[in-house]
Short mmCIF file of C-alpha atoms in Angstrom, two decimals:
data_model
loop_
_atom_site.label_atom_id
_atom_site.label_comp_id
_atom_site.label_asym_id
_atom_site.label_seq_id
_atom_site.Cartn_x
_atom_site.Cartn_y
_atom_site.Cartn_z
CA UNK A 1 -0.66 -10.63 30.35
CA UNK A 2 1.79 -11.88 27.92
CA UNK A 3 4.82 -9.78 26.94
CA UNK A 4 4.57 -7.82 23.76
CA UNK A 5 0.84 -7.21 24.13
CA UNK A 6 0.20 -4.39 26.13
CA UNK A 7 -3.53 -3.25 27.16
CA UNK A 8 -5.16 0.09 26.06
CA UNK A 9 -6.63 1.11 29.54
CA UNK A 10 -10.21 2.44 29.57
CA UNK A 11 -10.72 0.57 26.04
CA UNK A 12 -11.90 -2.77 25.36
CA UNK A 13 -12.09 -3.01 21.82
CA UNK A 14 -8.18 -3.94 21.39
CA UNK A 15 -5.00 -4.90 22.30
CA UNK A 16 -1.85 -2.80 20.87
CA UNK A 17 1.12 -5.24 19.95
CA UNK A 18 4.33 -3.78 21.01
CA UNK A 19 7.80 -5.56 20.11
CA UNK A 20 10.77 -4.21 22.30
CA UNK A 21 11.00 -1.45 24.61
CA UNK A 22 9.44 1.41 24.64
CA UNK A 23 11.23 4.34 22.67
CA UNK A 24 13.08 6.94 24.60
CA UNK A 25 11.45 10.54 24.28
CA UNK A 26 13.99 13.16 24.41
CA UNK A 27 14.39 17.15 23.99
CA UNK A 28 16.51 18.56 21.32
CA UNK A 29 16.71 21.92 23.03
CA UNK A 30 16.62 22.97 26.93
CA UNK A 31 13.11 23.32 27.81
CA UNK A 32 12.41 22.45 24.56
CA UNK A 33 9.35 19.97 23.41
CA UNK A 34 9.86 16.04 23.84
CA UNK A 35 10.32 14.21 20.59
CA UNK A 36 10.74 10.43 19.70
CA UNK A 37 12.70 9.00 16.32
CA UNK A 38 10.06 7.60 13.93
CA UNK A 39 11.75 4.57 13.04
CA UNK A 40 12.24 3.70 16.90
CA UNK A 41 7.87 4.18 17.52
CA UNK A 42 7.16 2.15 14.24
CA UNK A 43 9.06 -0.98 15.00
CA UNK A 44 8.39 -0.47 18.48
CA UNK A 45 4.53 -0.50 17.48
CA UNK A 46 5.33 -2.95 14.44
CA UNK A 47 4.32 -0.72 11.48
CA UNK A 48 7.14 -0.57 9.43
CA UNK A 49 8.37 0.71 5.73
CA UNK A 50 5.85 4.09 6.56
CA UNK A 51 3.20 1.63 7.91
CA UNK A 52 2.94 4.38 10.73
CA UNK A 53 2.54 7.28 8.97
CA UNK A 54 -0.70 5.98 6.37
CA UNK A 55 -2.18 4.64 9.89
CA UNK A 56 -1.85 8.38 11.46
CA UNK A 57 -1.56 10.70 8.58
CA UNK A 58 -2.44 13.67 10.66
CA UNK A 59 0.38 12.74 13.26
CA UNK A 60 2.77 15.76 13.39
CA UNK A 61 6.67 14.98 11.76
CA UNK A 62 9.53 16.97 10.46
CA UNK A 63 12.86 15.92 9.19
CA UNK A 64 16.18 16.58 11.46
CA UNK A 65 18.41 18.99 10.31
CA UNK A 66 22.14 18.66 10.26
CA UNK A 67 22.49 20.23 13.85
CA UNK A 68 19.53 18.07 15.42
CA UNK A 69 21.24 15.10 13.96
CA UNK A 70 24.64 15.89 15.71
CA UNK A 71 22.81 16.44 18.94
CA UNK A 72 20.84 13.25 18.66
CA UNK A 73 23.86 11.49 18.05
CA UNK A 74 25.71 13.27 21.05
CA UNK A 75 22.76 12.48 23.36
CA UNK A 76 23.58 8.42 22.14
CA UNK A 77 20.34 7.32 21.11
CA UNK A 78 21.73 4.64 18.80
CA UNK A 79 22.34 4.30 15.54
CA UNK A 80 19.81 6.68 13.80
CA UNK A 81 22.98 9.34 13.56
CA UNK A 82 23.81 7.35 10.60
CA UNK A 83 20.51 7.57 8.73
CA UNK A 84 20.10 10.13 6.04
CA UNK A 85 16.31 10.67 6.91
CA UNK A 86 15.14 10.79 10.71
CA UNK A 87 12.05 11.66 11.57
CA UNK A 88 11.01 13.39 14.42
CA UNK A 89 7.67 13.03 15.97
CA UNK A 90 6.12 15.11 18.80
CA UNK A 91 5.92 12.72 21.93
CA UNK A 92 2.90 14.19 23.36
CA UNK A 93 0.68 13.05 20.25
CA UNK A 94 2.85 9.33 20.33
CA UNK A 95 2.12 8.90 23.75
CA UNK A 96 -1.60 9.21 23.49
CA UNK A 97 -1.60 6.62 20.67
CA UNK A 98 0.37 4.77 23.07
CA UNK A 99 -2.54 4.85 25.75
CA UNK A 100 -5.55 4.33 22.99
CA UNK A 101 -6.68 7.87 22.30
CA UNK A 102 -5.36 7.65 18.71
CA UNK A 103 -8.73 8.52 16.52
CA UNK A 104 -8.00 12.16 16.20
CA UNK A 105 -4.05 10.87 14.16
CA UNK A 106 -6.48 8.76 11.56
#
């Protein structure tokens, strides 16, 4: 398999294109839910400029807050502390579009 492409397993109706590594899912809060940054799942899955969001409208998302952006900076997961608008996205629902079960996010 080349690199970029990854497989959807159980599926053979397509191939999801990937560019990079896979985003980090992290918790805000202790024993809190997993989230990944929106930007970092878009250009990981190529949709970009809000490509992501008009593919899975019904994906959950919230803006950070002041606080959540201080902690995601303190945690070091890049740049996105400088941003004015990160969005948050609820890693269980990204990691089943990861592995192909996306319809119910359309």
């Amino acid at each position: 398999m080349r690199a970029g492409v990854q497989s959807v397993k159980g599926l053979n109706r397509c191939k999801m294109r990937t560019f990079g590594e896979r985003p980090t899912a992290f918790q805000l809060e202790e024993n809190g839910e997993f989230h990944y940054i929106g930007s970092e799942v878009g250009n990981y899955m190529r949709m970009f400029r809000g490509s992501l969001y008009k593919r899975y409208p019904s994906l959950w998302r919230r803006l950070v807050s002041v606080e959540e952006r201080k902690r995601i900076s303190t945690i070091g997961l890049g740049p996105h502390s400088l941003a004015t608008n990160i969005t948050l996205l609820k890693a269980s629902e990204v990691d089943e579009i990861f592995e192909g079960r996306d319809d119910k996010y359309k």
